[in-house]
Coordinates of C-alpha atoms and ligand atoms in Angstrom, one line a residue:
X1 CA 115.6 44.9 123.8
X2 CA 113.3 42.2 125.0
X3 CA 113.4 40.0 127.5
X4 CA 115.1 36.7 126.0
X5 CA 117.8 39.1 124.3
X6 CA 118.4 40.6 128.0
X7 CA 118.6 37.1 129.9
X8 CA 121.1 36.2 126.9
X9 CA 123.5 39.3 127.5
X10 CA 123.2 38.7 131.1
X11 CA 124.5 34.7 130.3
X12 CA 127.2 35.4 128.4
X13 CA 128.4 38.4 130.9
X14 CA 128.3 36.0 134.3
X15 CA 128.1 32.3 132.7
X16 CA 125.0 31.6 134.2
X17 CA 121.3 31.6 133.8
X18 CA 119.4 35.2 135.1
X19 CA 116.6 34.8 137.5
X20 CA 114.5 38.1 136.8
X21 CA 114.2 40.7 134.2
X22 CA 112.9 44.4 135.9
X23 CA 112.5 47.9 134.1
X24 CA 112.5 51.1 135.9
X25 CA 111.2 53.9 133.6
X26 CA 112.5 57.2 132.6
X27 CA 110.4 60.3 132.9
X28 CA 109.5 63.5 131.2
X29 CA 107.7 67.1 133.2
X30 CA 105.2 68.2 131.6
X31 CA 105.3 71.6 133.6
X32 CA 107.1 72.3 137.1
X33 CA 110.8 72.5 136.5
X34 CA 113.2 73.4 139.7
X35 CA 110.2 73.3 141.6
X36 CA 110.9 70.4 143.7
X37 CA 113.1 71.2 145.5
X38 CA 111.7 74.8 146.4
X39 CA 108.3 73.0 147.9
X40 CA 106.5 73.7 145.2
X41 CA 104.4 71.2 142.2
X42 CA 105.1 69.1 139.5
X43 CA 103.7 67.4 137.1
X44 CA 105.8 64.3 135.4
X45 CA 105.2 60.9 134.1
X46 CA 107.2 58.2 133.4
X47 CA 107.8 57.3 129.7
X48 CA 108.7 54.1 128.0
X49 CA 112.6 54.8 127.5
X50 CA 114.4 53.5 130.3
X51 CA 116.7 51.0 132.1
X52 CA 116.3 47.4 132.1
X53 CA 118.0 45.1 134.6
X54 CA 118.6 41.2 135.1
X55 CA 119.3 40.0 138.6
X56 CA 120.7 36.6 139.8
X57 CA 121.4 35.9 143.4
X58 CA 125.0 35.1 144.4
X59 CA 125.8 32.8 147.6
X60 CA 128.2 35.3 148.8
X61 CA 128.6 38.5 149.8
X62 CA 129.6 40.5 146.6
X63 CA 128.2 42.7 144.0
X64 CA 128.4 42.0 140.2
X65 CA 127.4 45.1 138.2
X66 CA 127.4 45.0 134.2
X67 CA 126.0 47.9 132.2
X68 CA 125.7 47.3 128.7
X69 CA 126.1 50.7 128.0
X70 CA 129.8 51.4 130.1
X71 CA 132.6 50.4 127.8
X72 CA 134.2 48.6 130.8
X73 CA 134.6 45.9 133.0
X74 CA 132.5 44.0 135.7
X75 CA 131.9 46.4 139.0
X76 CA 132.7 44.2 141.9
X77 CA 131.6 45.4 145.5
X78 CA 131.1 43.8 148.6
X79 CA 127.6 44.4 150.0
X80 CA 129.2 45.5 153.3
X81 CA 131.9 47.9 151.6
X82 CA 129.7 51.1 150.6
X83 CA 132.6 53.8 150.0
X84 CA 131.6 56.2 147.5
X85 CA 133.8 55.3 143.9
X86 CA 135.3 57.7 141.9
X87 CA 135.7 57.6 138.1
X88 CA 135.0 54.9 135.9
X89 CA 133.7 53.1 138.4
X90 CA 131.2 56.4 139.6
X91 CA 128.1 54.8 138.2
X92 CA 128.1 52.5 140.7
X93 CA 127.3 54.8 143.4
X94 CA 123.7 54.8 142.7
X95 CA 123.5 51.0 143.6
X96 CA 125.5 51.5 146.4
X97 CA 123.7 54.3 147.9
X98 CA 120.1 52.2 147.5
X99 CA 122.2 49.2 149.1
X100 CA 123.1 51.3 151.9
X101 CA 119.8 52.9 152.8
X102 CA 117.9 49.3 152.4
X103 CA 120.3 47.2 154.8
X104 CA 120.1 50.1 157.5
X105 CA 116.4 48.9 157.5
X106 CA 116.3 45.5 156.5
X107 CA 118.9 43.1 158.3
X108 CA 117.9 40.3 155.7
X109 CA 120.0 41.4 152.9
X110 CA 122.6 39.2 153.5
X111 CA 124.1 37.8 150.1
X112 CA 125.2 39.2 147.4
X113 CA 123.9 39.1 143.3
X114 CA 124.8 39.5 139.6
X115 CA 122.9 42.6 137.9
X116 CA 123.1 43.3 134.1
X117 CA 122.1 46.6 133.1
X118 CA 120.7 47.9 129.9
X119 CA 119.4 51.4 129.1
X120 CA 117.3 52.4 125.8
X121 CA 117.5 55.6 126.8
X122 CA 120.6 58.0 126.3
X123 CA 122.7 58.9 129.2
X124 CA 122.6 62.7 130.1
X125 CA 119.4 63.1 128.3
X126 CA 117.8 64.7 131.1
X127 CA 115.5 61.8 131.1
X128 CA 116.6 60.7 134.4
X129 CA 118.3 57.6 133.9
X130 CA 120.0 57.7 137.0
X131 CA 116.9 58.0 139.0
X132 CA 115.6 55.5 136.5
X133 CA 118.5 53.2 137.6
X134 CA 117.9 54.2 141.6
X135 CA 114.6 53.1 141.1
X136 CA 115.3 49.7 139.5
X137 CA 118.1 49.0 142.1
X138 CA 114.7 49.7 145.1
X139 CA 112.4 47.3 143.6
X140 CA 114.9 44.3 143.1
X141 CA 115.8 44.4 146.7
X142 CA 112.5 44.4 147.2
X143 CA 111.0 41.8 145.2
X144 CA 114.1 39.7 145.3
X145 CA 114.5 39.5 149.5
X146 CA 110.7 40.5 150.6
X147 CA 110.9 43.9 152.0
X148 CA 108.1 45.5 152.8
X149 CA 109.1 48.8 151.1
X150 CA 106.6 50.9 150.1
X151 CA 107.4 53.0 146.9
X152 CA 107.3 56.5 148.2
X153 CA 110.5 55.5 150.6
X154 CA 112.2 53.9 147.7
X155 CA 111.9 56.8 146.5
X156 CA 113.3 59.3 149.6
X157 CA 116.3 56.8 149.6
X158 CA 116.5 57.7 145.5
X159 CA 116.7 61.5 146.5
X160 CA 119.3 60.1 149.4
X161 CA 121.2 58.1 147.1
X162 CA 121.9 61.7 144.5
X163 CA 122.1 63.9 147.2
X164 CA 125.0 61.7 149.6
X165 CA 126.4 59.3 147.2
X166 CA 126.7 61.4 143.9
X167 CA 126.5 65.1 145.7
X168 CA 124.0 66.1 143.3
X169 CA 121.1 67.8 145.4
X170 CA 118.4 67.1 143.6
X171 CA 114.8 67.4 144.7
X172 CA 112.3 64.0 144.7
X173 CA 111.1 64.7 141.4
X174 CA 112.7 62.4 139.5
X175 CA 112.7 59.4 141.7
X176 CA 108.9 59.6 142.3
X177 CA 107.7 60.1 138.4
X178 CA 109.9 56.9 137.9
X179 CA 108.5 54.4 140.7
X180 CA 104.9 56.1 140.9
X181 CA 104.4 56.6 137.7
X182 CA 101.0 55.2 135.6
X183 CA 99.9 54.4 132.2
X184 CA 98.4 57.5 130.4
X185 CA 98.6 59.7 133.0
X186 CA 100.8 62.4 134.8
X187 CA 101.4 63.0 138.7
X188 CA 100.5 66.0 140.0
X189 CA 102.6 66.4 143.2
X190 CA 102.8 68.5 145.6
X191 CA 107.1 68.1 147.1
X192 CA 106.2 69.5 150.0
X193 CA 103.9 67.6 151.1
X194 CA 104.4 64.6 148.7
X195 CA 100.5 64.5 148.3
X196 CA 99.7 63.4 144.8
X197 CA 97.2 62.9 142.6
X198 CA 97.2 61.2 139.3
X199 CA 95.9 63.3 135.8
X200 CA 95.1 61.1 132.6
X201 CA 97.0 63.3 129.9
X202 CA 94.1 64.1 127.8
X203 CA 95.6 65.7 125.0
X204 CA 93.2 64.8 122.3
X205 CA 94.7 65.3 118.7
X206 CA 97.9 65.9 120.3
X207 CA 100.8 63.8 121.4
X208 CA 103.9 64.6 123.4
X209 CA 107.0 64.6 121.2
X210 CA 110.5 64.5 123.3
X211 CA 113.5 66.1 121.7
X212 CA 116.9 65.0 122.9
X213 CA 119.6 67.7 122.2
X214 CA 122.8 65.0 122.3
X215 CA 124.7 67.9 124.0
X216 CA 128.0 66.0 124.6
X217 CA 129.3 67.2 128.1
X218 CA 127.6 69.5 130.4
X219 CA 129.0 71.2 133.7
X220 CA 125.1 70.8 134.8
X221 CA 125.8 69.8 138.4
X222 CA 127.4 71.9 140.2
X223 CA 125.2 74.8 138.4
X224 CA 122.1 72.8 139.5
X225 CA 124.0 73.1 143.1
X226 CA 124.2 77.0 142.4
X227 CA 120.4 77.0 141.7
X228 CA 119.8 75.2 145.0
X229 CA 121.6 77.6 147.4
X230 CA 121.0 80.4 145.2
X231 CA 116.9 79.7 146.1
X232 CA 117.9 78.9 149.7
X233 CA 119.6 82.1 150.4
X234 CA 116.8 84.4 149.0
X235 CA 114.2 82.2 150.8
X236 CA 116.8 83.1 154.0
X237 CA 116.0 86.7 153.2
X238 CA 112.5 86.4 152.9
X239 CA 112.1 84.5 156.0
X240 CA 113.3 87.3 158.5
X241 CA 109.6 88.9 157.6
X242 CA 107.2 86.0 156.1
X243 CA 106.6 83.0 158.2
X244 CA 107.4 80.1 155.6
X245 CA 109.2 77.0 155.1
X246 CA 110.0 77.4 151.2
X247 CA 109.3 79.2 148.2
X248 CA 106.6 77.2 147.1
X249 CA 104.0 78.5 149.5
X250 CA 104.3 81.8 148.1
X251 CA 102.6 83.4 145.6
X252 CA 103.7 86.4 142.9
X253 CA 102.4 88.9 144.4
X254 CA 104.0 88.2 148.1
X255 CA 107.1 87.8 146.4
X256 CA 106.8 91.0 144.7
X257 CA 106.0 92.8 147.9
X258 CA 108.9 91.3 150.2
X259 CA 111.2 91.1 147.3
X260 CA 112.7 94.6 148.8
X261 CA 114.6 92.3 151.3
X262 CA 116.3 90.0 148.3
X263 CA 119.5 92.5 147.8
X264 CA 121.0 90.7 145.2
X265 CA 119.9 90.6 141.4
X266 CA 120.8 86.7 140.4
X267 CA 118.7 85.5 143.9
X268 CA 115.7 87.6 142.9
X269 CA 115.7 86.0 139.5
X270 CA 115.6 82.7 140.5
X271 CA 112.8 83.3 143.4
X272 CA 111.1 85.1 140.6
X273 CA 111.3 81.5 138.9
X274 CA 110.7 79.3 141.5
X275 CA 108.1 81.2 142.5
X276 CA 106.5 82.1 139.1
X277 CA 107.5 78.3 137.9
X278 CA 104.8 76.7 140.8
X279 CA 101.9 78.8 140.1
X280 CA 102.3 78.0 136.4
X281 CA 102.3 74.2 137.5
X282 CA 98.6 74.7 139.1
X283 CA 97.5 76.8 136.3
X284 CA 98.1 74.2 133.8
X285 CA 96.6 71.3 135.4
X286 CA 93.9 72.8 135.9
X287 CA 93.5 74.3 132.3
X288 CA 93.9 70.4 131.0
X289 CA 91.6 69.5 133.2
X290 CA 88.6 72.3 131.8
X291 CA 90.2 71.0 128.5
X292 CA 91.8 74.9 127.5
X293 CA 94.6 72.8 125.7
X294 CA 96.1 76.4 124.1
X295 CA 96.3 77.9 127.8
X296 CA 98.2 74.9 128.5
X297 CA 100.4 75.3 125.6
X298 CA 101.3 79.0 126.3
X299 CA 101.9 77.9 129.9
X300 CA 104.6 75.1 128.9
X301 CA 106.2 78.0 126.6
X302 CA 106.1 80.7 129.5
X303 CA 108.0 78.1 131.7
X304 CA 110.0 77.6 129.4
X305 CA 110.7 81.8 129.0
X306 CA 111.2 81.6 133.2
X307 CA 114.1 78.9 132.6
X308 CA 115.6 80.8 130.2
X309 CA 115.6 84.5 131.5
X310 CA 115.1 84.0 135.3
X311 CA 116.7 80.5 136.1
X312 CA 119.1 80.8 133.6
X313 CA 120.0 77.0 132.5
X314 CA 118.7 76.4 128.8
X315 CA 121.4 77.8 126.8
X316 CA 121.5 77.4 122.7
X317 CA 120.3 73.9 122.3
X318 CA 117.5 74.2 124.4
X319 CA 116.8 77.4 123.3
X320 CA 116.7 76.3 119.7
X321 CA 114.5 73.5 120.1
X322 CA 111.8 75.2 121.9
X323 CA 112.0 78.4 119.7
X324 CA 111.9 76.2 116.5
X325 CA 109.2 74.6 117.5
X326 CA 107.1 77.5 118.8
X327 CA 107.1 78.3 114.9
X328 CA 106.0 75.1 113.7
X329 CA 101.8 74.4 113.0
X330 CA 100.5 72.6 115.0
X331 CA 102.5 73.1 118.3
X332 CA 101.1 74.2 121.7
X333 CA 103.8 74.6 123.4
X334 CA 107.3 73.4 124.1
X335 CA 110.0 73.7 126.7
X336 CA 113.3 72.1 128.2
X337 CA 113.2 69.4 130.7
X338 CA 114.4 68.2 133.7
X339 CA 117.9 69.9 135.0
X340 CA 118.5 71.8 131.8
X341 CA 122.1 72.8 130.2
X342 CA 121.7 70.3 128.0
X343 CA 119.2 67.2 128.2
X344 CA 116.1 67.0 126.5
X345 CA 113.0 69.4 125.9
X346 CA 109.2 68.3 124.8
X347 CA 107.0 69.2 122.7
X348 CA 102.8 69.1 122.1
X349 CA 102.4 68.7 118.6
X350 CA 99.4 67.8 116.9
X351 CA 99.7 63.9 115.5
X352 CA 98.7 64.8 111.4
X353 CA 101.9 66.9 111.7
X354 CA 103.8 65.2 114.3
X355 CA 106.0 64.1 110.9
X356 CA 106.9 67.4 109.5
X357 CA 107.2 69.1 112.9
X358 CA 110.2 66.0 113.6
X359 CA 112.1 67.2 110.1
X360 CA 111.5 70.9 110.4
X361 CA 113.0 70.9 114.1
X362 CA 115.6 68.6 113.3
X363 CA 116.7 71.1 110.9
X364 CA 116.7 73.7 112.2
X365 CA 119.0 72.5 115.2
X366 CA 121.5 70.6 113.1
X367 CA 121.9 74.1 110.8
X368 CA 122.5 76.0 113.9
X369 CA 123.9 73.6 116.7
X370 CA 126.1 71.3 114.2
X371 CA 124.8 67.9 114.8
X372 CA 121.5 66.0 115.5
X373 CA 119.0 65.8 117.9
X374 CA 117.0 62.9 118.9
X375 CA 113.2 62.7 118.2
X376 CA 111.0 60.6 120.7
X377 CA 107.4 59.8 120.2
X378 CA 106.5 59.8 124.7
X379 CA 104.6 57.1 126.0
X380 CA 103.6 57.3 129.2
X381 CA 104.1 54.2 131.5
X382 CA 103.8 52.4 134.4
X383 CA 106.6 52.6 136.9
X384 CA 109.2 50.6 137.6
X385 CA 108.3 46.6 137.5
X386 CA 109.4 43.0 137.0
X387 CA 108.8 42.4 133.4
Ligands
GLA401 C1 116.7 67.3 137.9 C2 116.6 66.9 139.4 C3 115.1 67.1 139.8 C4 114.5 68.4 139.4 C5 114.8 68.8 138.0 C6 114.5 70.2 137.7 O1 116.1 66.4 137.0 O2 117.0 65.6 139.6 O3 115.0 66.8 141.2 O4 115.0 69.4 140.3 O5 116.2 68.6 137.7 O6 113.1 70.4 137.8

């Protein structure tokens, strides 16, 4: 959609003119999944699917929300009423929660606005859309009233907002790829520290391909919750003999020596991940950087291997998108995304077959998983801005 089409939607939901047009970005990982949380690296960017919003300022006190994309009615809020909704109305938590963390800072939000909302990227695609929206929600507030913000908070209040607001306790991941992210390049974080660095994604005859599996529902929260705990009870363990603060600072072999006092086969898997998962991360930013494109690719699939055997949350649609398109010429490697369950997985494909990789995988998942899955060419953005 572009921006006259958005100002019109916006004037036919709240019969008036729109003021400002934003877009907050999605975001795909190139390596570094579950990592976040467990102090360890990433290394996403943000991508040119995401959520655009209109914003008009009201004279009172209330909250208009509209998404395009929500068969429903106007969300109405007061900006001083921040209970947590339930059901249809559940999207608007993520507003709310930015809302909340802003005016415990900044006194001078004191009126209320109209937001349209339109996404062009699908809802549970593991793309992040709801960070995406967080993110868009941060930078209104402060263009719109002058905060001085910087991006990094916005993005702690993002992390906030999932954790408090939707009870989903994420790691920073998300939030930061969407509002830091850069044209052509990937962020190499460290979540412990939140020292970053930005890579160019030099992938030379290659391009990143994104494959959306459509998986209709997914239970993926409260296993993502398991995964959380699970990881904080076998750090637990290893604490009473290693003096650490989270997984991240270990290395395999460490693990492998103190694993003795993990007692419990499903915690040992996923340390084993989390673990395994963060060392991957620096190998493979470092292997783009000295250009070793294939070490990168086998890296991407081993992480993928890790997610499915150790941290357990690809299942079959993943699965079959990354094992179809191991086969496929051309590929370096390929891997779920993001949360997993369902969502989305990438691919590095090599552009002369970018084509015939799109129609082989596509077939290969709709024989086996009994409907489509969504091909994406990525391009890699800047994060969220006024447009
Ligand atoms: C979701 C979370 C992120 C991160 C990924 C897995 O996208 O929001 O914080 O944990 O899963 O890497």
């Amino acid at each position: 959609m572009n921006k006259e089409e958005l100002l019109t939607e916006y004037e036919k939901t709240f019969n008036e003119n729109g003021q400002d047009v934003f877009f907050s970005p999605g975001r795909i990982n190139v390596i570094g999944e579950h990592t976040d949380y467990n102090g360890g690296h990433v290394f996403p960017a943000a991508i040119s699917l995401g959520v655009y919003g209109v914003y008009g300022p009201r004279d009172d006190t209330k909250v208009r929300l509209y998404s395009g994309d929500v068969d429903g009615d106007v969300v109405e809020f007061d900006i001083n009423d921040t209970t947590v909704e339930k059901d249809d109305r559940f999207w608007a938590n993520y507003f709310k929660g930015m809302i909340t963390y802003l005016r415990e800072k900044y006194d001078n939000i004191n009126h209320g606005f109209n937001l349209y909302i339109k996404a062009n990227l699908p809802s549970g695609s593991g793309l992040s859309s709801s960070a995406a929206i967080e993110m868009l929600m941060g930078i209104i507030l402060k263009d719109e009233f002058n905060l001085d913000v910087d991006r990094i908070a916005l993005a702690k209040m993002g992390q906030r907002t999932e954790n408090e607001f939707v009870g989903l306790n994420s790691g920073i991941m998300d939030q930061f790829a969407c509002i830091m992210g850069k044209k052509d390049s990937a962020i190499f974080l460290d979540c412990n520290t939140l020292e970053y660095e930005y890579k160019p994604l030099a992938l030379g005859d290659y391009e990143i391909i994104i494959m959306a599996t459509n998986k209709p529902h997914t239970l993926a929260d409260s296993a993502y919750n398991d995964r959380v705990r699970e990881c904080h009870d076998a750090l637990e363990k290893l604490q009473q003999k290693l003096d650490v603060k989270s997984l991240g600072e270990l290395d395999n072999d460490t693990l492998d020596e103190y694993s003795y006092l993990i007692n419990d086969e499903t915690e040992l898997k996923r340390a084993r991940h989390a673990v395994s998962e963060n060392q991957r991360t620096l190998r493979a930013t470092k292997a783009m950087q000295d250009g070793d494109l294939e070490k990168l690719g086998r890296l991407i699939d081993a992480s993928h291997v890790s997610l499915h055997y150790d941290y357990e949350v690809t299942g079959d649609e993943l699965d079959t998108l990354a094992e179809a398109s191991w086969k496929q010429p051309g590929v370096l490697g390929a891997r779920m995304i993001g949360g997993g369950f369902g969502g989305s997985a990438i691919a590095i494909v090599k552009k002369s077959e970018a084509e015939n990789f799109k129609q082989n995988v596509g077939k290969i998942y709709r024989d086996k998983i009994g409907y489509d899955a969504s091909f994406y060419d990525a391009e890699i953005v800047d994060g969220t801005k006024k447009i």
